């Protein structure tokens, strides 16, 4: 019997439908456990228009590791 409140399967319970490379990169970083503040700081200054999504995520991760 499932309780009326439903079940929790972990995570945020949010479904993210990315609209562009910036939001797709942010969603990928959020899945890895980074906060919205960390993600915003990491994506700042990255050329989101000309880089491929993989490169955007890679550069953001490098910036986060450097701190």
Short mmCIF file of C-alpha atoms in Angstrom, two decimals:
data_model
loop_
_atom_site.label_atom_id
_atom_site.label_comp_id
_atom_site.label_asym_id
_atom_site.label_seq_id
_atom_site.Cartn_x
_atom_site.Cartn_y
_atom_site.Cartn_z
CA UNK A 1 0.00 0.00 0.00
CA UNK A 2 1.42 3.37 -1.04
CA UNK A 3 0.94 6.18 1.47
CA UNK A 4 -1.21 9.12 0.37
CA UNK A 5 1.84 11.38 0.42
CA UNK A 6 3.56 9.29 -2.25
CA UNK A 7 7.10 8.04 -2.22
CA UNK A 8 10.39 9.83 -2.43
CA UNK A 9 13.04 8.42 -4.72
CA UNK A 10 15.77 10.91 -3.87
CA UNK A 11 16.96 13.87 -5.87
CA UNK A 12 15.19 17.19 -6.10
CA UNK A 13 12.00 15.92 -7.68
CA UNK A 14 12.41 18.51 -10.43
CA UNK A 15 12.29 17.68 -14.10
CA UNK A 16 14.49 19.98 -16.11
CA UNK A 17 13.82 20.46 -19.80
CA UNK A 18 16.82 22.42 -21.11
CA UNK A 19 16.00 25.23 -23.52
CA UNK A 20 19.53 26.08 -24.64
CA UNK A 21 23.17 25.14 -24.13
CA UNK A 22 23.48 27.25 -20.98
CA UNK A 23 20.53 25.60 -19.26
CA UNK A 24 21.58 22.17 -20.54
CA UNK A 25 25.09 22.67 -19.12
CA UNK A 26 23.59 23.94 -15.85
CA UNK A 27 21.35 20.87 -15.65
CA UNK A 28 24.33 18.57 -16.23
CA UNK A 29 26.32 20.28 -13.47
CA UNK A 30 23.32 20.19 -11.11
CA UNK A 31 23.07 16.42 -11.60
CA UNK A 32 26.68 16.21 -10.44
CA UNK A 33 25.66 17.91 -7.20
CA UNK A 34 26.74 21.51 -7.74
CA UNK A 35 24.57 24.33 -6.36
CA UNK A 36 22.96 26.99 -8.55
CA UNK A 37 25.41 29.58 -7.19
CA UNK A 38 28.42 27.40 -8.04
CA UNK A 39 27.02 26.73 -11.51
CA UNK A 40 26.33 30.40 -12.23
CA UNK A 41 29.85 31.35 -11.16
CA UNK A 42 31.41 28.57 -13.23
CA UNK A 43 29.47 29.41 -16.40
CA UNK A 44 30.27 33.11 -16.12
CA UNK A 45 32.77 34.12 -18.79
CA UNK A 46 32.47 30.93 -20.85
CA UNK A 47 31.59 31.49 -24.52
CA UNK A 48 28.28 29.66 -24.53
CA UNK A 49 27.43 30.59 -28.11
CA UNK A 50 30.43 29.22 -29.94
CA UNK A 51 31.40 26.20 -27.82
CA UNK A 52 29.87 22.73 -27.95
CA UNK A 53 27.91 21.63 -24.87
CA UNK A 54 30.61 19.14 -23.86
CA UNK A 55 33.25 21.87 -23.96
CA UNK A 56 31.09 24.24 -21.90
CA UNK A 57 30.65 21.59 -19.18
CA UNK A 58 34.35 20.71 -19.30
CA UNK A 59 35.44 24.33 -18.87
CA UNK A 60 32.92 24.90 -16.07
CA UNK A 61 34.21 21.82 -14.21
CA UNK A 62 37.81 23.03 -14.59
CA UNK A 63 36.85 26.40 -13.10
CA UNK A 64 35.10 24.71 -10.16
CA UNK A 65 38.06 22.46 -9.42
CA UNK A 66 40.41 25.45 -9.34
CA UNK A 67 38.03 27.14 -6.88
#
